[in-house]
Short mmCIF file of C-alpha atoms in Angstrom, two decimals:
data_model
loop_
_atom_site.label_atom_id
_atom_site.label_comp_id
_atom_site.label_asym_id
_atom_site.label_seq_id
_atom_site.Cartn_x
_atom_site.Cartn_y
_atom_site.Cartn_z
CA MET E 256 16.91 -110.61 -56.58
CA SER E 257 14.29 -108.19 -57.37
CA TYR E 258 14.10 -104.69 -57.83
CA LEU E 259 13.30 -102.23 -55.10
CA SER E 260 16.33 -104.19 -53.27
CA LEU E 261 17.84 -103.03 -55.85
CA LEU E 262 16.95 -99.92 -55.04
CA ASN E 263 17.19 -99.85 -51.41
CA ARG E 264 21.14 -101.36 -52.14
CA ARG E 265 24.09 -99.59 -53.52
CA VAL E 266 24.77 -101.87 -57.27
CA SER E 267 26.46 -100.36 -59.88
CA PRO E 268 25.47 -99.94 -62.82
CA ARG E 269 26.38 -102.97 -64.39
CA LEU E 270 24.25 -104.99 -61.99
CA LEU E 271 21.16 -102.89 -62.35
CA ALA E 272 20.92 -102.69 -65.93
CA CYS E 273 20.75 -106.54 -65.76
CA ALA E 274 18.07 -106.04 -63.49
CA LEU E 275 16.76 -104.02 -65.89
CA LEU E 276 17.01 -106.32 -69.06
CA GLY E 277 15.64 -109.55 -67.70
CA VAL E 278 19.23 -111.11 -69.18
CA VAL E 279 19.54 -114.53 -67.81
CA GLY E 280 22.81 -115.26 -66.08
CA CYS E 281 24.28 -111.80 -66.06
CA SER E 282 26.08 -111.55 -62.99
CA GLU E 283 28.35 -109.14 -62.12
CA GLY E 284 31.53 -109.15 -64.45
CA GLU E 285 29.14 -109.55 -67.22
CA GLU E 286 28.28 -107.55 -69.45
CA VAL E 287 24.75 -107.05 -71.27
CA SER E 288 24.55 -106.59 -74.72
CA THR E 289 20.70 -105.87 -76.08
CA THR E 290 19.12 -103.11 -79.02
CA THR E 291 17.20 -101.25 -77.62
CA GLY E 292 15.49 -98.16 -79.90
CA GLY E 293 18.48 -97.74 -81.92
CA PHE E 294 21.53 -98.99 -79.06
CA SER E 295 22.72 -102.53 -79.47
CA SER E 296 24.28 -104.01 -76.44
CA GLY E 297 27.60 -106.53 -76.87
CA SER E 298 30.58 -106.38 -76.31
CA GLY E 299 31.42 -102.88 -77.95
CA ASN E 300 29.95 -99.50 -79.31
CA SER E 301 26.53 -100.22 -81.97
CA SER E 302 26.83 -100.06 -85.71
CA GLY E 303 26.35 -96.70 -85.43
CA GLY E 304 28.40 -95.83 -82.39
CA SER E 305 27.04 -94.13 -80.06
CA GLY E 306 26.14 -97.20 -78.10
CA ILE E 307 26.33 -97.44 -74.47
CA THR E 308 28.96 -100.22 -74.43
CA SER E 309 28.27 -101.00 -71.09
CA ALA E 310 25.40 -99.46 -68.38
CA GLY E 311 28.42 -99.96 -65.92
CA SER E 312 31.69 -98.38 -67.35
CA ALA E 313 31.67 -94.89 -68.13
CA GLY E 314 35.03 -95.19 -69.88
CA SER E 315 36.57 -95.89 -65.94
CA GLY E 316 36.54 -98.72 -65.38
CA SER E 317 35.36 -98.70 -61.75
CA ASP E 318 31.72 -97.25 -60.10
CA SER E 319 31.53 -93.88 -59.01
CA ASP E 320 29.78 -94.80 -55.93
CA THR E 321 30.20 -97.52 -53.57
CA ASP E 322 28.40 -98.39 -50.14
CA GLY E 323 28.23 -96.85 -46.88
CA GLY E 324 28.44 -93.32 -47.71
CA ALA E 325 28.96 -91.02 -45.02
CA CYS E 326 27.27 -87.33 -44.59
CA GLY E 327 29.91 -84.75 -46.06
CA ASP E 328 30.86 -87.19 -48.93
CA GLY E 329 29.12 -84.78 -51.13
CA VAL E 330 26.58 -87.34 -52.26
CA VAL E 331 23.24 -87.24 -50.83
CA ASP E 332 23.26 -91.11 -49.50
CA PRO E 333 19.53 -92.92 -48.36
CA GLY E 334 18.45 -91.31 -44.56
CA GLU E 335 20.57 -87.57 -45.62
CA ASP E 336 17.85 -84.17 -47.02
CA CYS E 337 21.09 -82.43 -48.44
CA ASP E 338 24.62 -83.74 -48.69
CA LYS E 339 27.10 -80.27 -49.83
CA GLY E 340 30.60 -82.15 -48.95
CA GLU E 341 32.48 -79.12 -47.56
CA GLY E 342 29.48 -76.69 -47.86
CA ASN E 343 27.94 -78.41 -45.43
CA ALA E 344 27.61 -75.63 -42.32
CA PRO E 345 26.03 -75.32 -38.27
CA ASP E 346 25.02 -71.26 -41.14
CA GLY E 347 24.41 -73.03 -43.97
CA THR E 348 22.15 -74.74 -45.61
CA CYS E 349 23.03 -78.14 -45.08
CA THR E 350 23.83 -78.79 -42.10
CA PRO E 351 26.70 -80.70 -40.66
CA ASP E 352 23.49 -83.92 -39.95
CA CYS E 353 23.51 -83.55 -43.60
CA THR E 354 20.07 -82.05 -42.46
CA LEU E 355 17.68 -79.16 -44.77
CA ALA E 356 18.71 -76.10 -43.04
CA THR E 357 15.09 -75.74 -40.51
CA CYS E 358 13.94 -73.43 -36.78
CA GLY E 359 14.76 -76.32 -34.02
CA ASP E 360 17.70 -78.29 -35.28
CA ARG E 361 19.76 -76.53 -33.22
CA TYR E 362 21.89 -75.16 -35.96
CA VAL E 363 21.32 -70.82 -36.26
CA GLY E 364 20.99 -71.15 -40.18
CA PRO E 365 20.30 -69.03 -42.66
CA GLY E 366 17.51 -66.25 -41.40
CA GLU E 367 17.05 -66.45 -37.77
CA GLU E 368 18.79 -65.01 -35.01
CA CYS E 369 18.55 -68.05 -32.77
CA ASP E 370 17.98 -72.09 -32.72
CA ASP E 371 17.37 -73.35 -28.92
CA GLY E 372 16.23 -76.24 -30.11
CA ASP E 373 12.94 -76.21 -28.91
CA ASP E 374 9.66 -74.52 -29.07
CA ASN E 375 9.19 -73.16 -25.35
CA ALA E 376 9.06 -69.91 -26.61
CA ASP E 377 8.94 -68.55 -22.62
CA ASP E 378 12.73 -70.57 -20.79
CA ALA E 379 15.24 -68.56 -22.78
CA ALA E 380 16.05 -65.41 -24.87
CA CYS E 381 15.37 -68.18 -28.30
CA LEU E 382 11.03 -68.25 -29.55
CA ALA E 383 10.05 -70.82 -31.59
CA ASP E 384 10.61 -69.37 -34.32
CA CYS E 385 14.15 -69.06 -34.69
CA VAL E 386 13.67 -64.35 -33.18
CA ALA E 387 15.33 -63.75 -30.17
CA ALA E 388 14.00 -63.18 -27.33
CA ARG E 389 13.02 -58.61 -26.90
CA CYS E 390 11.19 -56.53 -24.91
CA GLY E 391 8.01 -55.86 -26.62
CA ASP E 392 7.73 -59.01 -27.73
CA GLY E 393 4.90 -60.00 -25.83
CA LEU E 394 6.88 -63.20 -24.92
CA VAL E 395 7.64 -62.83 -20.91
CA GLU E 396 11.04 -64.04 -21.31
CA ALA E 397 11.62 -66.48 -17.50
CA GLY E 398 14.15 -64.45 -15.09
CA VAL E 399 15.17 -61.40 -18.10
CA GLU E 400 11.64 -59.86 -17.94
CA ALA E 401 9.40 -59.28 -15.27
CA CYS E 402 6.66 -58.46 -18.13
CA ASP E 403 6.58 -58.00 -21.77
CA ASP E 404 3.02 -56.46 -23.23
CA GLY E 405 3.85 -56.65 -26.89
CA ASN E 406 3.72 -52.58 -26.08
CA ASP E 407 5.97 -48.82 -26.18
CA ASP E 408 3.00 -48.17 -24.30
CA ASP E 409 5.31 -47.44 -21.02
CA LYS E 410 2.98 -46.23 -18.87
CA ASP E 411 -0.39 -49.73 -18.71
CA GLY E 412 1.32 -51.08 -15.66
CA CYS E 413 4.47 -53.58 -17.81
CA THR E 414 6.97 -50.60 -18.24
CA ASN E 415 9.09 -50.19 -21.94
CA ASP E 416 11.79 -52.40 -20.43
CA CYS E 417 9.81 -55.04 -19.42
CA GLU E 418 9.68 -54.34 -16.18
CA ILE E 419 7.12 -54.15 -13.83
CA ALA E 420 5.35 -50.76 -13.42
CA LEU E 421 5.99 -49.71 -9.38
CA CYS E 422 5.38 -46.33 -7.86
CA GLY E 423 8.75 -43.75 -7.86
CA ASN E 424 9.66 -45.27 -11.06
CA GLY E 425 9.44 -41.76 -12.04
CA VAL E 426 6.46 -42.57 -14.30
CA VAL E 427 2.46 -42.22 -14.04
CA ASP E 428 1.48 -45.72 -14.77
CA ALA E 429 -2.04 -47.14 -14.73
CA GLY E 430 -3.34 -46.23 -11.00
CA GLU E 431 -1.12 -43.63 -9.88
CA ASP E 432 -1.75 -40.04 -9.93
CA CYS E 433 1.46 -38.74 -9.98
CA ASP E 434 4.24 -40.29 -9.31
CA ASP E 435 7.50 -38.03 -8.84
CA GLY E 436 10.71 -40.79 -8.46
CA ASN E 437 10.99 -40.23 -4.14
CA ASP E 438 8.99 -40.76 -1.19
CA ASP E 439 9.04 -36.99 -0.06
CA ASP E 440 5.91 -36.81 1.26
CA SER E 441 5.52 -33.32 1.38
CA ASP E 442 5.84 -32.05 -2.06
CA ALA E 443 3.12 -32.39 -4.72
CA CYS E 444 3.47 -35.56 -5.18
CA LEU E 445 3.07 -38.93 -2.12
CA SER E 446 5.50 -41.35 -1.90
CA THR E 447 2.59 -43.36 -2.33
CA CYS E 448 2.13 -42.10 -6.01
CA ALA E 449 -0.96 -41.07 -4.34
CA ALA E 450 -1.44 -36.54 -5.48
CA ALA E 451 -1.17 -34.24 -2.95
CA THR E 452 -4.40 -33.55 -0.66
CA CYS E 453 -5.20 -31.57 2.22
CA GLY E 454 -6.78 -34.16 4.83
CA ASP E 455 -3.99 -37.18 3.73
CA GLY E 456 -1.70 -36.64 7.38
CA HIS E 457 1.49 -35.29 5.13
CA VAL E 458 1.89 -31.91 5.66
CA ARG E 459 2.69 -29.74 2.14
CA GLU E 460 5.57 -27.36 2.63
CA GLY E 461 4.76 -24.50 1.80
CA GLU E 462 0.78 -24.87 0.86
CA GLU E 463 -0.76 -26.00 4.14
CA GLU E 464 -0.26 -25.46 8.37
CA CYS E 465 -0.76 -28.77 9.71
CA ASP E 466 -2.08 -31.95 8.41
CA ASP E 467 -3.55 -34.36 11.17
CA GLY E 468 -5.68 -36.49 8.38
CA ASP E 469 -8.80 -37.83 10.07
CA ALA E 470 -8.58 -36.61 13.23
CA ASN E 471 -8.90 -32.67 11.15
CA SER E 472 -11.95 -30.63 12.48
CA LEU E 473 -13.16 -27.74 13.46
CA THR E 474 -12.55 -27.97 17.34
CA GLY E 475 -8.47 -30.25 16.48
CA ALA E 476 -5.65 -28.69 16.58
CA CYS E 477 -5.58 -28.73 12.90
CA LEU E 478 -8.71 -27.13 10.61
CA PRO E 479 -10.38 -28.61 8.04
CA THR E 480 -8.40 -26.50 5.46
CA CYS E 481 -5.51 -28.26 6.59
CA VAL E 482 -4.42 -24.32 9.04
CA ALA E 483 -3.62 -24.62 11.79
CA ALA E 484 -6.40 -23.70 14.93
CA THR E 485 -6.31 -20.01 15.81
CA CYS E 486 -7.32 -18.44 18.99
CA GLY E 487 -10.22 -15.88 17.35
CA ASP E 488 -10.99 -17.70 14.46
CA GLY E 489 -14.53 -18.60 15.20
CA HIS E 490 -13.74 -22.44 16.04
CA VAL E 491 -13.48 -23.27 19.57
CA HIS E 492 -9.77 -25.71 19.89
CA GLU E 493 -11.59 -28.68 21.81
CA GLY E 494 -8.64 -28.30 25.72
CA ALA E 495 -6.81 -24.96 24.47
CA GLU E 496 -10.53 -22.69 24.73
CA ALA E 497 -12.84 -22.32 26.59
CA CYS E 498 -14.43 -19.89 23.46
CA ASP E 499 -13.80 -18.50 20.44
CA ASP E 500 -16.42 -15.95 18.83
CA GLY E 501 -14.00 -15.28 16.21
CA PRO E 502 -13.74 -11.33 14.95
CA GLY E 503 -16.96 -10.71 17.96
CA ASN E 504 -13.76 -12.07 20.84
CA ALA E 505 -14.06 -9.08 22.71
CA ASP E 506 -13.45 -7.17 25.89
CA ASP E 507 -17.28 -5.87 26.68
CA ALA E 508 -17.31 -9.36 24.81
CA ALA E 509 -18.58 -13.19 26.03
CA CYS E 510 -15.54 -14.22 24.64
CA LEU E 511 -12.25 -12.26 25.80
CA PRO E 512 -9.34 -11.85 23.64
CA THR E 513 -7.66 -14.38 24.49
CA CYS E 514 -10.32 -16.84 24.00
CA VAL E 515 -11.04 -18.02 27.26
CA ALA E 516 -14.96 -16.95 28.48
CA ALA E 517 -15.40 -13.13 30.47
CA ALA E 518 -15.76 -14.04 33.80
CA CYS E 519 -16.53 -11.44 36.55
CA GLY E 520 -12.74 -10.65 38.09
CA ASP E 521 -11.80 -10.35 35.15
CA GLY E 522 -11.17 -6.78 35.02
CA LEU E 523 -13.46 -6.07 31.65
CA VAL E 524 -17.00 -5.53 31.26
CA HIS E 525 -18.79 -7.86 29.20
CA ASP E 526 -20.92 -5.22 27.99
CA GLY E 527 -24.84 -6.38 28.89
CA VAL E 528 -24.12 -8.88 30.68
CA GLU E 529 -21.25 -6.53 34.15
CA ALA E 530 -21.54 -3.50 35.74
CA CYS E 531 -18.17 -2.92 36.25
CA ASP E 532 -14.63 -5.00 36.72
CA ASP E 533 -12.12 -4.02 39.52
CA GLY E 534 -10.06 -6.98 38.17
CA ASN E 535 -10.90 -8.67 41.80
CA THR E 536 -14.34 -9.35 43.78
CA GLU E 537 -13.89 -7.85 46.84
CA ALA E 538 -16.26 -5.35 47.27
CA GLY E 539 -15.86 -2.20 49.26
CA ASP E 540 -14.18 -1.07 45.60
CA GLY E 541 -16.93 0.25 43.61
CA CYS E 542 -17.59 -2.87 42.02
CA ASP E 543 -18.95 -5.42 44.35
CA ALA E 544 -18.36 -9.29 43.93
CA ALA E 545 -21.60 -9.82 40.96
CA CYS E 546 -19.77 -7.12 38.66
CA GLU E 547 -21.87 -5.11 40.24
CA LEU E 548 -21.71 -1.19 41.12
CA GLU E 549 -21.32 0.46 44.66
CA LEU E 550 -22.31 3.27 45.46
CA ALA E 551 -19.61 6.33 44.32
CA CYS E 552 -17.60 7.03 48.04
CA GLY E 553 -20.57 9.77 47.94
CA GLU E 554 -19.76 13.21 49.71
CA THR E 555 -16.71 12.36 51.32
CA PHE E 556 -13.38 11.49 49.70
CA SER E 557 -11.00 7.85 51.16
CA THR E 558 -7.92 5.97 50.78
CA GLU E 559 -9.54 3.43 49.21
CA TRP E 560 -10.29 3.07 45.87
CA CYS E 561 -13.92 5.24 44.90
CA LEU E 562 -15.93 4.24 41.51
CA GLN E 563 -16.02 6.93 39.66
CA ALA E 564 -19.69 6.55 39.02
CA GLY E 565 -20.43 6.08 35.44
CA THR E 566 -17.22 6.03 33.96
CA LYS E 567 -15.62 2.37 32.57
CA SER E 568 -14.05 0.45 36.00
CA GLN E 569 -12.41 4.11 36.50
CA TYR E 570 -11.11 4.97 40.63
CA THR E 571 -9.81 7.20 42.15
CA ARG E 572 -8.06 7.51 45.72
CA CYS E 573 -5.74 9.42 48.30
CA GLU E 574 -2.94 9.46 50.03
CA THR E 575 -5.02 11.08 53.21
CA VAL E 576 -7.79 12.70 52.89
CA THR E 577 -8.58 16.18 55.42
CA ASP E 578 -11.38 18.86 55.21
CA LEU E 579 -13.67 16.79 56.68
CA GLY E 580 -13.15 14.08 53.77
CA ARG E 581 -13.13 16.52 50.56
CA THR E 582 -10.01 17.66 49.63
CA CYS E 583 -7.81 14.50 48.63
CA LYS E 584 -4.51 15.07 48.86
CA ASN E 585 -2.43 13.75 45.74
CA PRO E 586 -4.93 11.32 44.55
CA GLU E 587 -4.85 9.08 42.75
CA ILE E 588 -6.20 6.95 39.35
CA ARG E 589 -6.45 3.63 38.25
CA TYR E 590 -8.97 2.33 35.72
CA GLY E 591 -9.42 -1.29 35.19
CA PHE E 592 -7.92 -3.38 36.65
CA VAL E 593 -4.33 -0.89 36.27
CA GLU E 594 -3.55 1.99 38.80
CA GLY E 595 -0.70 4.44 38.56
CA GLY E 596 -2.49 7.61 37.41
CA ILE E 597 -0.92 10.54 38.58
CA PRO E 598 -3.65 13.41 37.35
CA ARG E 599 -1.42 16.31 36.45
CA ASN E 600 -3.02 19.79 35.05
CA HIS E 601 -4.50 20.29 31.14
CA PRO E 602 -5.94 23.71 29.60
CA ASN E 603 -8.58 21.67 28.88
CA GLY E 604 -8.84 20.46 32.35
CA ASN E 605 -11.11 23.16 34.67
CA SER E 606 -14.22 22.40 32.95
CA TYR E 607 -14.30 18.61 34.03
CA TYR E 608 -12.94 18.66 36.87
CA ALA E 609 -16.29 19.53 38.70
CA LEU E 610 -17.30 16.73 36.01
CA TRP E 611 -14.85 14.34 38.91
CA CYS E 612 -16.31 15.65 41.74
CA GLN E 613 -20.52 14.89 40.58
CA GLN E 614 -18.40 11.19 39.23
CA LEU E 615 -17.44 10.40 42.52
CA GLY E 616 -20.58 11.48 45.27
CA PHE E 617 -20.50 15.37 45.51
CA ASP E 618 -22.25 18.84 44.62
CA GLY E 619 -19.10 20.57 42.77
CA PHE E 620 -15.75 20.52 42.37
CA ALA E 621 -13.74 23.89 44.73
CA ALA E 622 -10.21 23.81 44.05
CA LEU E 623 -7.09 22.09 42.53
CA GLY E 624 -3.38 22.45 43.76
CA PHE E 625 -0.02 21.54 42.17
CA GLY E 626 3.27 20.32 42.56
CA ALA E 627 5.53 18.45 41.68
CA ARG E 628 5.21 14.48 42.38
CA SER E 629 6.53 10.88 40.90
CA CYS E 630 5.56 9.78 37.77
CA ALA E 631 7.82 7.32 37.73
CA ALA E 632 7.39 3.40 35.54
CA PRO E 633 5.24 1.39 36.67
CA LYS E 634 2.86 4.51 37.58
CA GLY E 635 2.36 8.03 34.42
CA SER E 636 1.05 11.64 33.47
CA VAL E 637 -3.01 11.18 33.06
CA TYR E 638 -4.97 14.25 31.76
CA PRO E 639 -8.66 14.91 31.73
CA CYS E 640 -10.61 13.70 28.82
CA ASN E 641 -13.55 12.04 26.49
CA GLY E 642 -12.70 9.82 24.32
CA PHE E 643 -10.26 6.38 23.66
CA ASP E 644 -11.10 4.25 25.35
CA GLU E 645 -15.12 5.72 26.23
CA ASN E 646 -16.12 8.28 24.28
CA GLY E 647 -18.75 10.69 24.97
CA VAL E 648 -17.36 9.96 28.95
CA TRP E 649 -15.14 12.72 30.66
CA HIS E 650 -12.42 10.00 32.17
CA TRP E 651 -8.27 9.90 32.43
CA CYS E 652 -6.88 9.39 29.22
CA ASP E 653 -2.30 8.05 29.06
CA TRP E 654 -0.88 11.61 28.29
CA ASP E 655 1.79 9.59 25.76
CA ASP E 656 -1.60 8.03 23.41
CA GLY E 657 -4.81 9.04 25.17
CA TYR E 658 -5.82 4.64 25.45
CA TRP E 659 -5.48 3.13 28.99
CA TYR E 660 -7.99 0.90 29.76
CA ASN E 661 -6.38 -2.58 31.16
CA GLN E 662 -2.99 -1.01 29.41
CA ASN E 663 0.42 0.18 30.63
CA LEU E 664 0.80 4.44 31.30
CA GLY E 665 3.45 5.33 27.81
CA LYS E 666 4.37 8.51 30.02
CA HIS E 667 6.41 8.38 32.56
CA ASN E 668 8.18 12.15 33.36
CA CYS E 669 6.11 14.63 35.29
CA ASP E 670 7.13 18.58 35.69
CA GLY E 671 5.94 19.77 38.41
CA SER E 672 2.09 20.78 37.13
CA GLU E 673 0.95 16.62 38.79
CA ILE E 674 -2.58 17.27 41.24
CA ILE E 675 -1.21 17.12 44.09
CA SER E 676 -4.73 18.16 45.25
CA VAL E 677 -8.16 18.91 45.06
CA THR E 678 -11.88 19.81 46.84
CA CYS E 679 -15.32 18.96 46.22
CA THR E 680 -18.40 21.09 47.65
CA LYS E 681 -21.25 18.92 48.86
CA GLY E 682 -24.52 20.40 49.72
#
């Protein structure tokens, strides 16, 4: 038997000694006696008493180990890295398989947080270096994490919870203007995480009157400033306004305050275009169909409306006419298209009555008669003046506040001082 073959077998110390010493005929059960370096071999101890009497005898008369040792017997046998006997443990340095604890052996040994036996870092809760997977380690744990960018930046697309950053999570992530965590499109942050702006198609509560998105325009219902189009804003709302001159809208302008284009017959005199406008296009009432002045009644009163020349569409008519057309009984005044003015005596009137006669085509004034007349609405008291609706022009004004042109009268209590007749002179 060769030396190497003996090493590969479990042999007794005695047989190993025979092989090492080269003793011929040495076999199991025989003792070998040698003398080497002061030691002797034979049937007993050397004379010095310190020699080994038998290579295989330790005083017990048997071998310390035999063939067929098993993992866990406390002896490190061939094929074993270690063997601590009962000290072998899944969490020890020597595993129950008598191998030294290493990452990847499926035993959670010293210094390991986990051990799943493979080197796949993203398939489970245990990484290839036997460290437990966690959010922020830079490796995506399949089925548990949606992302893992290995940092604690909560605004870079992958949150600190390893979730894909989504609009509505309450965190302003990369590519988002804002994120208020709700889907309310009427606040400062839209449900798309874009900042609310005029023109986005959503009406921001408390900030915008309207918002039609791309349809916002100077001619639309909502202006580019997200203000609702209104008559007088200077922009013509298509389909709703005929015109809009902004602050220039006026009774005497091309565009009326209602954003309707001025036209002959609307009862409003368009300055520089119309000489008069009595609210109709009839002839024979002092203002013709082209809104040109017709001759005043001319040296005779009439039961039809007669234009008071020089005024802004103020007219006089009589209930009856006497004295060869020179006397008007129960005169009534019309201003624009509003009728029902009942003239009353006034302390300042005497100097003006001659002007009234002259406006009606007479030469001068002769006499007035006073008495009781009804001023019940829509009629009302009027008095002579040269202000309010027409500064510097003598005409009849509302007794209540002066203004009357195309407006309702305000004073309806007559007191018996009403003019029941006026007589004018002619040449």
